[in-house]
C-alpha cells in the first residue's frame, strides 16, 4: 500500500538543492520578483514563499505557472528517453557503474506492470529521496517502536503463557539495552557498537522463540482460536520484527546505505561524483546525461510541491509513448484523484482523470485528441468495465469530454479541497 501524506514540509524547494527551481528563478523578471517576495536573494525568496504558503498560495501558483512555461523544461525529452540514452552511454564503459543496474529496472516494459513492481518503482523514483532522509529512522528505533506496538496488542491476550512472555518483553524494553535508543541520538547510533547491538538482537530473538511456541501450538489455538496472538495484525508485527532484528541490519550506516542504494536520485547524485572524478572517455557525455535526468526528477518534485499534489513520471519503457506523467491528489472524505496525461506517438494527447470515492467507486473522464483513438477507446469500454468489476472497482461513470485536449471545467470539477500527496511509506 502506498500512503500519500498531506504534509508540505519537504525541504526540496531550496535553489541549491533543486535544479528545477534554480532554472525557473533565472528567468524571473524584476516585476515578477517583486510579486513573489520582498527577499533579495534566492534563499530568502523561497523561505518567504514557504512561510506564506499555508495562508496564501499565490506565490506557489506564480512559480508553478513559470515552471510550466519555462523553455528549458518544455524542450526536455521524456524521463524514459533520458534513462535509455544514459543506459546506452553507460554500456560503453569498461567498468560498469551501479547506476546501470538501477536504470535497468526502469526500462522494463509497461506491458509487464504489476502492483508490487509499480509500488517499488514509485518509491525508488527519486521523487521521495528528501522524504526518506527527513524521515530516516535508525533501525534500532524502528525495532523499539514495533516491539512497543506488539506489547500493546498482546495486552489483550487471553493466553497466560503469552502474558508472561509479554511481561518479559516489556522488561527488556525498559532495560538499558533499549533505554538510550532514540532518534535524538542519531549521530551516536551511527557509531553503534556491534557487540551491544548483537546483545540486543539476541535478547529479542530469545523472546521471539518463546512467542513461537504458543503461536504454533495446536492446543493454544484450540483453546483461544480468536486470541489476538493469532491475528493478522500480530503476524504482521512479528514479520517486521524478524526483518529488523539482525545485528548487521541494526547498524544505521548499513541501513541507510541499503535504503539509498535503490533510490534513483540518490544513485544519480553518487554516480555524478564518481564520473566527475574518473578518467572515463565518455565523462562529458555521462555528466551531461546524469545532470539532465536529475533535473527532470527535480522538475517533478517541484511540480508536486507547487501544485499541491504528487507528480510522477511514468517509470516504464513504452515505445508508443512520446511523453507522459501522472498526478495524484487526495481530497476530503477519503476521495482520491489521478490525472494521467500522455502524449502518444501515433495518437497525440490523451488525458484521463480518475476519481475514486467510497473505497471502490470510480469516475473516469477521458479527453482524446485523436478521433481514431477515441473510437478505439469507446469500442473497448465494456471490456474495461468488466476488468474493473473483476478487481472489485465499480465504474460509476465513464465519459468522454470534447475532442479538444484542452482541460475543460468538467475535467476540473473535483479540484476543490484537494490536498498534497507527496510522501511514500510502505
Coordinates of C-alpha atoms in Angstrom, one line a residue, residues 4-423:
X4 CA 0.3 9.7 0.3
X5 CA 1.0 12.1 3.2
X6 CA -0.6 15.6 3.0
X7 CA 2.4 17.3 4.7
X8 CA 4.0 20.2 2.8
X9 CA 7.1 20.3 4.9
X10 CA 9.6 18.9 2.4
X11 CA 12.9 20.7 2.1
X12 CA 13.2 20.1 -1.7
X13 CA 12.5 23.6 -2.8
X14 CA 15.8 25.3 -1.9
X15 CA 17.6 26.6 -5.0
X16 CA 20.8 25.0 -4.1
X17 CA 19.3 21.5 -3.9
X18 CA 16.6 21.7 -6.6
X19 CA 17.9 22.4 -10.1
X20 CA 14.5 22.9 -11.5
X21 CA 13.8 25.8 -9.1
X22 CA 17.1 27.4 -9.8
X23 CA 16.3 27.2 -13.6
X24 CA 12.9 28.8 -13.1
X25 CA 14.2 31.6 -10.9
X26 CA 16.8 32.5 -13.5
X27 CA 14.1 33.8 -15.8
X28 CA 12.2 35.8 -13.1
X29 CA 11.8 39.4 -14.2
X30 CA 12.2 42.2 -11.6
X31 CA 8.4 42.7 -11.6
X32 CA 7.8 39.0 -11.0
X33 CA 10.4 39.0 -8.3
X34 CA 8.6 41.8 -6.5
X35 CA 5.3 39.8 -6.8
X36 CA 6.9 36.7 -5.5
X37 CA 8.7 38.0 -2.5
X38 CA 10.5 41.0 -1.0
X39 CA 13.6 38.9 -0.4
X40 CA 16.7 39.9 -2.3
X41 CA 18.3 36.5 -2.7
X42 CA 17.0 33.2 -3.8
X43 CA 17.1 31.6 -0.4
X44 CA 15.1 34.3 1.2
X45 CA 12.6 34.3 -1.7
X46 CA 11.9 30.6 -1.2
X47 CA 11.9 30.9 2.6
X48 CA 9.3 33.7 2.3
X49 CA 7.2 31.6 -0.1
X50 CA 7.2 28.6 2.2
X51 CA 6.2 30.6 5.2
X52 CA 3.3 32.3 3.3
X53 CA 2.2 29.1 1.5
X54 CA -0.2 27.9 4.2
X55 CA -2.0 31.3 4.2
X56 CA -1.6 32.4 0.6
X57 CA -0.7 30.1 -2.3
X58 CA -0.4 32.9 -4.9
X59 CA 3.4 32.7 -4.8
X60 CA 3.2 28.9 -5.4
X61 CA 0.8 29.5 -8.3
X62 CA 3.0 32.1 -9.9
X63 CA 6.1 29.8 -9.7
X64 CA 4.1 26.9 -11.0
X65 CA 3.0 28.9 -14.0
X66 CA 6.6 29.9 -14.7
X67 CA 7.7 26.3 -14.2
X68 CA 5.3 25.1 -16.9
X69 CA 6.2 27.9 -19.3
X70 CA 9.9 27.6 -18.9
X71 CA 11.5 26.8 -22.3
X72 CA 14.2 24.6 -20.6
X73 CA 11.5 22.2 -19.4
X74 CA 9.4 22.5 -22.4
X75 CA 12.2 21.2 -24.5
X76 CA 13.2 18.3 -22.2
X77 CA 12.6 14.8 -23.6
X78 CA 10.7 12.3 -21.5
X79 CA 12.3 10.7 -18.5
X80 CA 12.1 7.3 -20.2
X81 CA 14.1 8.6 -23.2
X82 CA 16.7 10.1 -20.8
X83 CA 17.1 6.8 -19.0
X84 CA 17.5 5.0 -22.3
X85 CA 20.2 7.4 -23.5
X86 CA 22.1 7.3 -20.2
X87 CA 21.9 3.5 -20.2
X88 CA 23.3 3.2 -23.7
X89 CA 26.2 5.5 -22.8
X90 CA 26.9 3.5 -19.6
X91 CA 27.1 0.3 -21.7
X92 CA 30.2 1.8 -23.4
X93 CA 32.0 1.9 -20.1
X94 CA 34.7 -0.7 -19.4
X95 CA 33.9 -0.6 -15.6
X96 CA 30.0 -0.6 -15.1
X97 CA 28.6 1.8 -12.6
X98 CA 26.0 0.6 -10.1
X99 CA 23.7 3.2 -11.8
X100 CA 23.4 0.9 -14.8
X101 CA 21.7 -1.8 -12.7
X102 CA 19.3 0.8 -11.3
X103 CA 18.4 2.1 -14.8
X104 CA 17.6 -1.4 -16.0
X105 CA 14.7 -1.8 -13.6
X106 CA 13.2 1.4 -15.0
X107 CA 13.5 0.1 -18.6
X108 CA 11.1 -2.8 -18.0
X109 CA 8.2 -2.8 -20.5
X110 CA 4.9 -1.3 -19.3
X111 CA 3.1 -4.4 -20.5
X112 CA 4.7 -6.3 -17.6
X113 CA 3.3 -3.9 -15.0
X114 CA 2.2 -5.3 -11.6
X115 CA 1.1 -3.7 -8.4
X116 CA 4.2 -4.7 -6.4
X117 CA 6.5 -3.6 -9.2
X118 CA 4.8 -0.3 -9.6
X119 CA 4.9 0.4 -5.8
X120 CA 8.6 -0.3 -5.8
X121 CA 9.3 1.9 -8.8
X122 CA 7.4 4.8 -7.4
X123 CA 9.2 4.5 -4.0
X124 CA 12.6 4.4 -5.8
X125 CA 11.8 7.0 -8.5
X126 CA 13.9 9.6 -6.8
X127 CA 10.9 11.9 -6.1
X128 CA 10.9 10.9 -2.4
X129 CA 14.6 11.0 -1.6
X130 CA 14.3 14.1 0.6
X131 CA 11.4 12.5 2.4
X132 CA 13.4 9.4 3.1
X133 CA 16.2 11.5 4.5
X134 CA 13.8 13.6 6.6
X135 CA 12.1 10.5 8.0
X136 CA 15.2 8.3 8.3
X137 CA 14.7 6.3 11.5
X138 CA 17.5 4.3 13.0
X139 CA 16.8 0.6 12.7
X140 CA 17.1 0.2 16.5
X141 CA 14.4 2.9 16.9
X142 CA 12.2 1.2 14.4
X143 CA 12.6 -2.1 16.2
X144 CA 11.8 -0.5 19.5
X145 CA 8.7 1.1 18.1
X146 CA 7.4 -2.2 16.6
X147 CA 8.2 -4.1 19.9
X148 CA 6.2 -1.4 21.9
X149 CA 3.3 -1.8 19.4
X150 CA 3.5 -5.6 19.9
X151 CA 3.3 -5.3 23.7
X152 CA 0.2 -3.1 23.5
X153 CA -1.5 -5.6 21.1
X154 CA -0.7 -8.6 23.3
X155 CA -2.1 -6.8 26.4
X156 CA -5.4 -8.2 25.2
X157 CA -4.3 -11.8 25.0
X158 CA -6.2 -14.4 27.0
X159 CA -3.3 -16.9 27.0
X160 CA -1.5 -16.9 30.3
X161 CA 1.8 -18.1 28.9
X162 CA 1.8 -15.3 26.3
X163 CA 1.0 -12.8 29.1
X164 CA 4.2 -14.0 30.9
X165 CA 6.3 -13.6 27.8
X166 CA 4.8 -10.2 27.1
X167 CA 5.8 -9.1 30.6
X168 CA 9.4 -10.1 29.9
X169 CA 9.3 -8.1 26.6
X170 CA 8.2 -5.0 28.5
X171 CA 11.1 -5.5 31.0
X172 CA 13.5 -5.8 28.1
X173 CA 12.2 -2.6 26.5
X174 CA 12.7 -0.8 29.9
X175 CA 16.2 -2.1 30.2
X176 CA 19.5 -0.3 29.4
X177 CA 19.7 -2.1 26.1
X178 CA 16.7 0.0 24.8
X179 CA 16.7 2.9 27.3
X180 CA 19.0 5.2 25.3
X181 CA 17.7 4.4 21.8
X182 CA 16.0 7.4 20.2
X183 CA 16.2 9.5 17.0
X184 CA 17.7 12.3 19.1
X185 CA 20.8 10.1 19.3
X186 CA 21.0 9.5 15.6
X187 CA 24.7 10.6 15.3
X188 CA 25.6 8.5 18.2
X189 CA 23.7 5.5 16.8
X190 CA 25.7 5.8 13.6
X191 CA 28.7 4.6 15.6
X192 CA 26.7 2.0 17.5
X193 CA 28.9 -0.8 18.9
X194 CA 28.2 -4.0 17.0
X195 CA 28.6 -6.0 20.3
X196 CA 25.8 -4.1 22.0
X197 CA 23.6 -4.5 19.0
X198 CA 24.3 -8.2 18.9
X199 CA 23.3 -8.5 22.6
X200 CA 20.1 -6.6 21.9
X201 CA 19.3 -8.8 19.0
X202 CA 19.9 -12.0 20.9
X203 CA 17.6 -10.9 23.7
X204 CA 14.8 -10.1 21.2
X205 CA 15.4 -13.4 19.4
X206 CA 15.1 -15.3 22.6
X207 CA 11.6 -13.8 23.3
X208 CA 10.6 -14.4 19.7
X209 CA 11.4 -18.1 20.1
X210 CA 9.3 -18.1 23.3
X211 CA 6.4 -16.5 21.4
X212 CA 6.7 -19.0 18.6
X213 CA 5.7 -21.9 21.0
X214 CA 2.2 -20.8 21.8
X215 CA 1.9 -19.3 18.3
X216 CA 2.5 -22.8 16.8
X217 CA 0.7 -24.7 19.5
X218 CA -2.5 -26.5 18.2
X219 CA -3.7 -26.7 21.9
X220 CA -3.5 -22.9 22.5
X221 CA -5.2 -22.2 19.2
X222 CA -7.9 -24.7 20.0
X223 CA -8.5 -23.1 23.5
X224 CA -8.5 -19.5 22.2
X225 CA -9.0 -19.5 18.4
X226 CA -9.8 -15.8 18.3
X227 CA -7.0 -14.7 20.5
X228 CA -5.1 -11.6 19.4
X229 CA -1.9 -13.7 19.2
X230 CA -3.3 -15.4 16.1
X231 CA -4.5 -12.2 14.3
X232 CA -3.1 -10.8 11.1
X233 CA -2.1 -7.7 12.9
X234 CA 0.1 -9.7 15.3
X235 CA 1.6 -11.7 12.5
X236 CA 2.5 -8.5 10.6
X237 CA 4.3 -7.2 13.7
X238 CA 6.3 -10.4 14.1
X239 CA 7.3 -10.3 10.4
X240 CA 8.5 -6.7 10.8
X241 CA 10.5 -7.6 13.9
X242 CA 12.1 -10.6 12.2
X243 CA 13.2 -8.3 9.3
X244 CA 14.7 -5.7 11.7
X245 CA 16.2 -8.0 14.3
X246 CA 19.7 -8.6 12.8
X247 CA 22.8 -7.0 14.3
X248 CA 24.2 -6.0 10.9
X249 CA 20.8 -4.5 9.9
X250 CA 20.5 -2.6 13.2
X251 CA 23.6 -0.5 12.2
X252 CA 22.3 2.8 10.9
X253 CA 25.1 3.2 8.3
X254 CA 24.3 -0.2 6.7
X255 CA 20.6 0.5 6.9
X256 CA 20.9 3.9 5.2
X257 CA 23.3 2.5 2.5
X258 CA 20.7 -0.1 1.6
X259 CA 17.8 2.4 1.6
X260 CA 19.5 4.9 -0.7
X261 CA 21.1 2.3 -2.9
X262 CA 17.8 1.7 -4.6
X263 CA 16.7 5.4 -4.9
X264 CA 17.3 6.7 -8.5
X265 CA 18.0 10.2 -7.5
X266 CA 20.4 9.2 -4.7
X267 CA 22.2 6.8 -7.1
X268 CA 22.4 9.6 -9.8
X269 CA 24.0 12.0 -7.4
X270 CA 26.5 9.5 -6.3
X271 CA 27.2 8.5 -9.9
X272 CA 27.8 12.1 -10.8
X273 CA 30.6 12.4 -8.3
X274 CA 32.1 9.1 -9.3
X275 CA 32.1 10.1 -13.0
X276 CA 33.4 13.6 -12.3
X277 CA 36.5 12.1 -10.6
X278 CA 37.0 9.4 -13.2
X279 CA 39.1 9.3 -16.4
X280 CA 36.3 7.9 -18.5
X281 CA 36.5 8.8 -22.2
X282 CA 32.7 9.4 -22.0
X283 CA 33.0 11.6 -19.0
X284 CA 31.5 14.8 -20.5
X285 CA 28.5 13.0 -22.1
X286 CA 27.8 11.0 -18.9
X287 CA 27.8 14.1 -16.7
X288 CA 25.5 15.9 -19.1
X289 CA 23.0 13.0 -19.2
X290 CA 23.1 12.4 -15.4
X291 CA 22.6 16.1 -14.9
X292 CA 19.6 16.1 -17.3
X293 CA 17.9 13.2 -15.6
X294 CA 18.4 14.7 -12.2
X295 CA 16.9 17.9 -13.5
X296 CA 13.8 16.0 -14.7
X297 CA 13.3 14.4 -11.3
X298 CA 13.7 17.8 -9.6
X299 CA 11.1 19.1 -12.0
X300 CA 8.6 16.6 -10.9
X301 CA 9.4 17.2 -7.3
X302 CA 8.8 20.9 -7.8
X303 CA 5.6 20.4 -9.7
X304 CA 4.4 18.3 -6.7
X305 CA 5.3 20.9 -4.2
X306 CA 3.9 23.9 -6.1
X307 CA 0.8 22.0 -7.5
X308 CA -0.2 20.6 -4.1
X309 CA 0.0 17.1 -5.5
X310 CA 2.2 14.2 -6.4
X311 CA 3.6 14.4 -9.9
X312 CA 5.1 11.2 -11.2
X313 CA 6.9 10.4 -14.4
X314 CA 6.0 7.0 -16.0
X315 CA 8.7 4.7 -14.6
X316 CA 8.5 2.2 -17.5
X317 CA 9.7 1.7 -21.1
X318 CA 6.8 2.3 -23.5
X319 CA 7.6 2.6 -27.2
X320 CA 4.2 4.2 -28.1
X321 CA 4.8 7.0 -25.6
X322 CA 6.3 10.3 -26.5
X323 CA 6.0 11.8 -23.1
X324 CA 3.7 11.5 -20.1
X325 CA 3.1 12.0 -16.4
X326 CA 0.7 11.1 -13.6
X327 CA -0.6 13.4 -10.9
X328 CA -2.1 12.1 -7.7
X329 CA -4.2 14.2 -5.4
X330 CA -6.3 13.4 -2.3
X331 CA -9.4 15.3 -1.1
X332 CA -11.7 15.3 1.9
X333 CA -13.8 12.3 2.8
X334 CA -11.2 9.8 1.5
X335 CA -11.6 10.8 -2.1
X336 CA -8.6 10.4 -4.4
X337 CA -7.9 11.7 -7.9
X338 CA -5.4 10.7 -10.5
X339 CA -4.7 12.7 -13.7
X340 CA -2.9 10.8 -16.4
X341 CA -1.5 12.9 -19.3
X342 CA 0.0 11.1 -22.2
X343 CA 1.5 12.3 -25.5
X344 CA 1.3 9.2 -27.7
X345 CA 3.5 8.9 -30.8
X346 CA 0.6 7.8 -33.1
X347 CA -2.4 9.5 -31.5
X348 CA -1.3 12.7 -29.8
X349 CA -2.6 13.8 -26.5
X350 CA -4.7 11.6 -24.2
X351 CA -5.9 12.8 -20.8
X352 CA -7.7 10.9 -18.2
X353 CA -9.0 11.9 -14.8
X354 CA -9.8 9.1 -12.4
X355 CA -11.8 9.9 -9.2
X356 CA -12.1 7.3 -6.5
X357 CA -14.6 7.7 -3.7
X358 CA -16.4 5.5 -1.1
X359 CA -13.5 3.0 -1.2
X360 CA -14.3 1.4 -4.6
X361 CA -16.5 3.8 -6.6
X362 CA -14.7 5.2 -9.7
X363 CA -15.5 8.0 -12.1
X364 CA -13.4 8.4 -15.3
X365 CA -13.2 11.4 -17.6
X366 CA -11.4 11.0 -20.9
X367 CA -10.2 13.6 -23.4
X368 CA -8.6 12.3 -26.6
X369 CA -7.0 14.5 -29.3
X370 CA -7.4 11.8 -31.9
X371 CA -10.9 10.8 -33.1
X372 CA -9.5 7.4 -34.1
X373 CA -8.2 6.8 -30.6
X374 CA -11.5 8.0 -29.1
X375 CA -13.3 5.4 -31.2
X376 CA -11.0 2.6 -30.2
X377 CA -11.4 3.5 -26.5
X378 CA -15.2 3.7 -26.9
X379 CA -15.3 0.3 -28.5
X380 CA -13.4 -1.2 -25.5
X381 CA -15.3 0.4 -22.7
X382 CA -17.3 -2.8 -22.0
X383 CA -14.0 -4.7 -21.6
X384 CA -12.6 -2.0 -19.2
X385 CA -15.8 -2.2 -17.1
X386 CA -15.6 -6.0 -16.8
X387 CA -11.9 -5.8 -15.8
X388 CA -12.6 -3.1 -13.2
X389 CA -15.5 -5.0 -11.7
X390 CA -13.2 -8.1 -11.6
X391 CA -11.0 -6.1 -9.3
X392 CA -13.9 -5.0 -7.1
X393 CA -13.9 -1.5 -8.5
X394 CA -17.3 -0.1 -9.5
X395 CA -17.1 2.2 -12.6
X396 CA -19.9 4.6 -11.7
X397 CA -19.2 6.9 -14.6
X398 CA -17.0 6.8 -17.7
X399 CA -17.5 9.7 -20.0
X400 CA -15.7 11.4 -22.9
X401 CA -15.2 15.1 -22.9
X402 CA -15.0 17.2 -26.1
X403 CA -12.5 16.4 -28.8
X404 CA -10.1 19.2 -27.7
X405 CA -7.2 18.1 -25.4
X406 CA -7.7 21.4 -23.5
X407 CA -8.7 20.8 -19.9
X408 CA -12.3 21.8 -19.5
X409 CA -14.4 22.8 -16.5
X410 CA -15.9 19.4 -16.4
X411 CA -12.5 17.9 -16.3
X412 CA -11.6 20.0 -13.3
X413 CA -14.9 19.6 -11.4
X414 CA -13.2 17.9 -8.5
X415 CA -10.4 20.4 -8.0
X416 CA -11.8 21.8 -4.7
X417 CA -10.4 20.7 -1.3
X418 CA -7.5 18.8 -2.8
X419 CA -4.5 18.1 -0.6
X420 CA -0.9 17.5 -1.4
X421 CA 0.2 13.9 -1.5
X422 CA 4.0 13.9 -1.6
X423 CA 5.3 11.2 0.6

